[in-house]
Amino acid sequence: MAMISTNEFRPGLKVLIENELCEIVDNQFHKPGKGQAVMRVKYRSLLTGRVLDKTFKTGESVEKADISTSNMQYLYKESNSAVFMDLNSYEQINFDLEVMGYKSLWIKEGETYEIALWENTLVSVDIDTFVEIEIIETEPGFKGDTTTNTLKSAKLANGVEVKVPLFIDQGDVIKIDTRNNEYQSRAK
């Protein structure tokens, strides 16, 4: 078990705080006029999603989380879980869709993703920032509707509704930012 000192804290570092898997969001060194210097840490629990604060004395150590990553192929959805196959052992593993969060909307069957696991518990799925996806339902577009910034609703092949410009039609393939579900451009 590797220990991390407070002077090694940085945003994105995954550690165990009170036996809970956490990711450091922000950290600040603070030296009061009197007393010992401290490290103020804002961290997010990766299992519950809560964001908490904690103050550590300088020189204190916490356990570094032993997170393993592997490439897995997404196979299909089964009730409330997503089934992935480990490409090394060909073992099929089910992950809860709620734990995956919004990322479960953007995974595609047959695609390979980097999966991070901690003690056989899903920590994260690494998806693309931009995806190309087809529009299955929207109001018809009209010629000349490119001059204004007016938007309309469109339903994508994965069921997500996004706002698109008026000139986008049903059947068009568009590029979406998966972080905020916003239209970026038409796919080339």
mmCIF file of C-alpha atoms in Angstrom:
data_model
loop_
_atom_site.group_PDB
_atom_site.id
_atom_site.type_symbol
_atom_site.label_atom_id
_atom_site.label_comp_id
_atom_site.label_asym_id
_atom_site.label_seq_id
_atom_site.Cartn_x
_atom_site.Cartn_y
_atom_site.Cartn_z
ATOM 1 C CA MET A 1 0.000 0.000 0.000
ATOM 2 C CA ALA A 2 1.526 3.266 -1.166
ATOM 3 C CA MET A 3 1.244 6.367 0.975
ATOM 4 C CA ILE A 4 0.966 9.903 -0.377
ATOM 5 C CA SER A 5 2.148 12.893 1.657
ATOM 6 C CA THR A 6 0.122 16.125 1.701
ATOM 7 C CA ASN A 7 2.869 17.927 -0.252
ATOM 8 C CA GLU A 8 2.210 15.512 -3.169
ATOM 9 C CA PHE A 9 -1.527 16.340 -3.388
ATOM 10 C CA ARG A 10 -2.740 17.578 -6.763
ATOM 11 C CA PRO A 11 -6.126 17.765 -8.490
ATOM 12 C CA GLY A 12 -7.123 14.436 -10.038
ATOM 13 C CA LEU A 13 -5.153 12.297 -7.546
ATOM 14 C CA LYS A 14 -7.166 9.322 -6.296
ATOM 15 C CA VAL A 15 -6.690 8.477 -2.611
ATOM 16 C CA LEU A 16 -8.458 6.712 0.260
ATOM 17 C CA ILE A 17 -9.847 9.126 2.849
ATOM 18 C CA GLU A 18 -11.549 7.414 5.794
ATOM 19 C CA ASN A 19 -11.532 4.139 3.771
ATOM 20 C CA GLU A 20 -13.517 5.753 0.959
ATOM 21 C CA LEU A 21 -12.257 6.152 -2.612
ATOM 22 C CA CYS A 22 -11.899 9.865 -3.361
ATOM 23 C CA GLU A 23 -10.499 12.162 -6.030
ATOM 24 C CA ILE A 24 -8.862 15.422 -5.020
ATOM 25 C CA VAL A 25 -10.663 18.325 -6.686
ATOM 26 C CA ASP A 26 -8.682 21.216 -5.195
ATOM 27 C CA ASN A 27 -5.954 21.682 -2.596
ATOM 28 C CA GLN A 28 -4.461 24.778 -0.978
ATOM 29 C CA PHE A 29 -1.453 25.167 1.295
ATOM 30 C CA HIS A 30 -2.227 27.452 4.243
ATOM 31 C CA LYS A 31 0.291 28.827 6.746
ATOM 32 C CA PRO A 32 -1.437 30.697 9.572
ATOM 33 C CA GLY A 33 0.429 33.332 11.577
ATOM 34 C CA LYS A 34 0.557 30.987 14.547
ATOM 35 C CA GLY A 35 0.593 27.234 14.568
ATOM 36 C CA GLN A 36 1.358 24.521 12.075
ATOM 37 C CA ALA A 37 0.905 24.819 8.320
ATOM 38 C CA VAL A 38 -2.030 22.859 6.882
ATOM 39 C CA MET A 39 -3.288 21.597 3.532
ATOM 40 C CA ARG A 40 -6.949 22.339 2.828
ATOM 41 C CA VAL A 41 -8.386 19.744 0.474
ATOM 42 C CA LYS A 42 -11.654 19.609 -1.434
ATOM 43 C CA TYR A 43 -12.354 16.051 -2.592
ATOM 44 C CA ARG A 44 -15.117 14.085 -4.310
ATOM 45 C CA SER A 45 -16.158 10.626 -3.240
ATOM 46 C CA LEU A 46 -16.047 8.524 -6.407
ATOM 47 C CA LEU A 47 -18.638 6.078 -5.084
ATOM 48 C CA THR A 48 -21.283 8.547 -3.853
ATOM 49 C CA GLY A 49 -20.386 11.699 -5.823
ATOM 50 C CA ARG A 50 -20.406 13.927 -2.711
ATOM 51 C CA VAL A 51 -17.896 16.791 -2.553
ATOM 52 C CA LEU A 52 -16.353 17.285 0.888
ATOM 53 C CA ASP A 53 -13.633 19.376 2.565
ATOM 54 C CA LYS A 54 -10.912 18.215 4.930
ATOM 55 C CA THR A 55 -7.872 19.863 6.482
ATOM 56 C CA PHE A 56 -4.627 17.895 6.854
ATOM 57 C CA LYS A 57 -1.543 18.860 8.851
ATOM 58 C CA THR A 58 1.541 19.158 6.655
ATOM 59 C CA GLY A 59 3.476 15.923 6.597
ATOM 60 C CA GLU A 60 0.385 13.751 7.127
ATOM 61 C CA SER A 61 -0.058 10.859 4.703
ATOM 62 C CA VAL A 62 -3.038 9.111 3.141
ATOM 63 C CA GLU A 63 -3.208 5.850 1.250
ATOM 64 C CA LYS A 64 -3.019 6.065 -2.538
ATOM 65 C CA ALA A 65 -5.880 4.217 -4.234
ATOM 66 C CA ASP A 66 -4.829 1.123 -6.158
ATOM 67 C CA ILE A 67 -6.806 1.643 -9.343
ATOM 68 C CA SER A 68 -6.378 -0.723 -12.258
ATOM 69 C CA THR A 69 -7.357 0.099 -15.821
ATOM 70 C CA SER A 70 -8.146 -2.248 -18.654
ATOM 71 C CA ASN A 71 -9.632 -2.071 -22.116
ATOM 72 C CA MET A 72 -13.092 -3.560 -22.329
ATOM 73 C CA GLN A 73 -15.563 -3.902 -25.150
ATOM 74 C CA TYR A 74 -19.127 -2.763 -24.547
ATOM 75 C CA LEU A 75 -21.524 -5.552 -25.548
ATOM 76 C CA TYR A 76 -25.102 -4.583 -24.603
ATOM 77 C CA LYS A 77 -27.463 -3.176 -21.962
ATOM 78 C CA GLU A 78 -29.263 -5.613 -19.694
ATOM 79 C CA SER A 79 -32.014 -4.083 -17.481
ATOM 80 C CA ASN A 80 -30.113 -1.624 -15.187
ATOM 81 C CA SER A 81 -26.595 -2.659 -16.171
ATOM 82 C CA ALA A 82 -24.138 -2.472 -19.031
ATOM 83 C CA VAL A 83 -22.291 -5.648 -20.024
ATOM 84 C CA PHE A 84 -18.601 -5.279 -20.902
ATOM 85 C CA MET A 85 -16.113 -7.929 -21.980
ATOM 86 C CA ASP A 86 -12.507 -7.884 -20.793
ATOM 87 C CA LEU A 87 -10.391 -8.126 -23.955
ATOM 88 C CA ASN A 88 -7.656 -10.120 -22.187
ATOM 89 C CA SER A 89 -9.638 -12.779 -20.320
ATOM 90 C CA TYR A 90 -12.895 -12.589 -22.368
ATOM 91 C CA GLU A 91 -14.783 -12.435 -19.065
ATOM 92 C CA GLN A 92 -18.109 -10.575 -19.157
ATOM 93 C CA ILE A 93 -18.698 -8.031 -16.387
ATOM 94 C CA ASN A 94 -21.879 -6.116 -15.558
ATOM 95 C CA PHE A 95 -21.651 -2.492 -14.381
ATOM 96 C CA ASP A 96 -24.549 -0.529 -12.915
ATOM 97 C CA LEU A 97 -25.755 2.195 -15.305
ATOM 98 C CA GLU A 98 -26.322 4.611 -12.396
ATOM 99 C CA VAL A 99 -22.649 4.366 -11.399
ATOM 100 C CA MET A 100 -21.650 5.174 -14.998
ATOM 101 C CA GLY A 101 -23.866 8.272 -14.898
ATOM 102 C CA TYR A 102 -24.262 10.362 -18.056
ATOM 103 C CA LYS A 103 -21.511 8.369 -19.787
ATOM 104 C CA SER A 104 -23.922 5.439 -20.188
ATOM 105 C CA LEU A 105 -25.808 7.516 -22.779
ATOM 106 C CA TRP A 106 -22.784 7.767 -25.063
ATOM 107 C CA ILE A 107 -21.346 4.235 -25.091
ATOM 108 C CA LYS A 108 -21.835 2.287 -28.337
ATOM 109 C CA GLU A 109 -22.136 -1.461 -28.800
ATOM 110 C CA GLY A 110 -18.938 -3.044 -30.070
ATOM 111 C CA GLU A 111 -16.721 -0.087 -29.095
ATOM 112 C CA THR A 112 -13.723 -0.481 -26.773
ATOM 113 C CA TYR A 113 -13.398 1.740 -23.684
ATOM 114 C CA GLU A 114 -10.813 2.151 -20.940
ATOM 115 C CA ILE A 115 -12.396 1.066 -17.662
ATOM 116 C CA ALA A 116 -10.944 2.030 -14.265
ATOM 117 C CA LEU A 117 -11.616 -0.404 -11.398
ATOM 118 C CA TRP A 118 -10.930 -0.208 -7.673
ATOM 119 C CA GLU A 119 -11.386 -3.479 -5.765
ATOM 120 C CA ASN A 120 -13.605 -4.762 -8.624
ATOM 121 C CA THR A 121 -15.810 -1.656 -8.339
ATOM 122 C CA LEU A 122 -16.283 0.582 -11.376
ATOM 123 C CA VAL A 123 -14.616 3.962 -10.910
ATOM 124 C CA SER A 124 -14.894 5.450 -14.391
ATOM 125 C CA VAL A 125 -15.394 4.772 -18.078
ATOM 126 C CA ASP A 126 -13.256 6.821 -20.450
ATOM 127 C CA ILE A 127 -15.484 7.970 -23.326
ATOM 128 C CA ASP A 128 -14.736 10.268 -26.249
ATOM 129 C CA THR A 129 -15.310 13.983 -25.681
ATOM 130 C CA PHE A 130 -17.003 14.334 -29.079
ATOM 131 C CA VAL A 131 -19.233 11.731 -30.729
ATOM 132 C CA GLU A 132 -20.960 11.621 -34.090
ATOM 133 C CA ILE A 133 -24.573 10.527 -33.912
ATOM 134 C CA GLU A 134 -27.636 10.527 -36.164
ATOM 135 C CA ILE A 135 -30.750 12.632 -35.594
ATOM 136 C CA ILE A 136 -33.836 10.426 -35.665
ATOM 137 C CA GLU A 137 -36.496 13.062 -35.062
ATOM 138 C CA THR A 138 -36.730 16.829 -35.554
ATOM 139 C CA GLU A 139 -38.853 19.431 -37.295
ATOM 140 C CA PRO A 140 -37.952 19.970 -40.952
ATOM 141 C CA GLY A 141 -35.333 22.570 -41.767
ATOM 142 C CA PHE A 142 -35.743 25.359 -44.314
ATOM 143 C CA LYS A 143 -33.344 26.931 -46.780
ATOM 144 C CA GLY A 144 -32.009 30.237 -45.560
ATOM 145 C CA ASP A 145 -32.339 29.383 -41.871
ATOM 146 C CA THR A 146 -28.609 29.817 -41.331
ATOM 147 C CA THR A 147 -28.530 33.534 -40.592
ATOM 148 C CA THR A 148 -29.940 33.486 -37.054
ATOM 149 C CA ASN A 149 -28.905 31.621 -33.940
ATOM 150 C CA THR A 150 -32.347 30.113 -33.446
ATOM 151 C CA LEU A 151 -32.343 26.532 -32.177
ATOM 152 C CA LYS A 152 -34.855 23.676 -32.267
ATOM 153 C CA SER A 153 -35.113 20.355 -30.426
ATOM 154 C CA ALA A 154 -33.793 17.173 -31.992
ATOM 155 C CA LYS A 155 -33.912 13.597 -30.734
ATOM 156 C CA LEU A 156 -30.736 11.568 -31.248
ATOM 157 C CA ALA A 157 -30.371 7.842 -31.958
ATOM 158 C CA ASN A 158 -29.495 7.219 -28.274
ATOM 159 C CA GLY A 159 -32.686 8.955 -27.061
ATOM 160 C CA VAL A 160 -31.018 12.173 -25.875
ATOM 161 C CA GLU A 161 -32.673 15.474 -26.853
ATOM 162 C CA VAL A 162 -30.419 18.354 -27.847
ATOM 163 C CA LYS A 163 -30.847 21.819 -29.340
ATOM 164 C CA VAL A 164 -29.650 22.166 -32.947
ATOM 165 C CA PRO A 165 -29.710 24.967 -35.547
ATOM 166 C CA LEU A 166 -32.791 25.235 -37.763
ATOM 167 C CA PHE A 167 -30.997 23.970 -40.906
ATOM 168 C CA ILE A 168 -30.310 20.512 -39.378
ATOM 169 C CA ASP A 169 -32.691 17.810 -40.682
ATOM 170 C CA GLN A 170 -33.798 14.358 -39.624
ATOM 171 C CA GLY A 171 -31.214 11.783 -40.742
ATOM 172 C CA ASP A 172 -28.282 14.219 -40.472
ATOM 173 C CA VAL A 173 -25.233 13.057 -38.533
ATOM 174 C CA ILE A 174 -23.968 15.674 -36.102
ATOM 175 C CA LYS A 175 -21.062 16.065 -33.676
ATOM 176 C CA ILE A 176 -22.030 16.366 -29.973
ATOM 177 C CA ASP A 177 -19.909 17.369 -26.953
ATOM 178 C CA THR A 178 -20.570 14.558 -24.439
ATOM 179 C CA ARG A 179 -19.592 16.697 -21.439
ATOM 180 C CA ASN A 180 -22.571 19.040 -21.820
ATOM 181 C CA ASN A 181 -24.742 17.395 -24.543
ATOM 182 C CA GLU A 182 -24.350 20.398 -26.858
ATOM 183 C CA TYR A 183 -24.366 20.491 -30.649
ATOM 184 C CA GLN A 184 -20.933 21.279 -32.115
ATOM 185 C CA SER A 185 -21.221 20.861 -35.883
ATOM 186 C CA ARG A 186 -22.368 18.634 -38.695
ATOM 187 C CA ALA A 187 -20.293 15.498 -39.087
ATOM 188 C CA LYS A 188 -18.017 15.520 -42.103
#
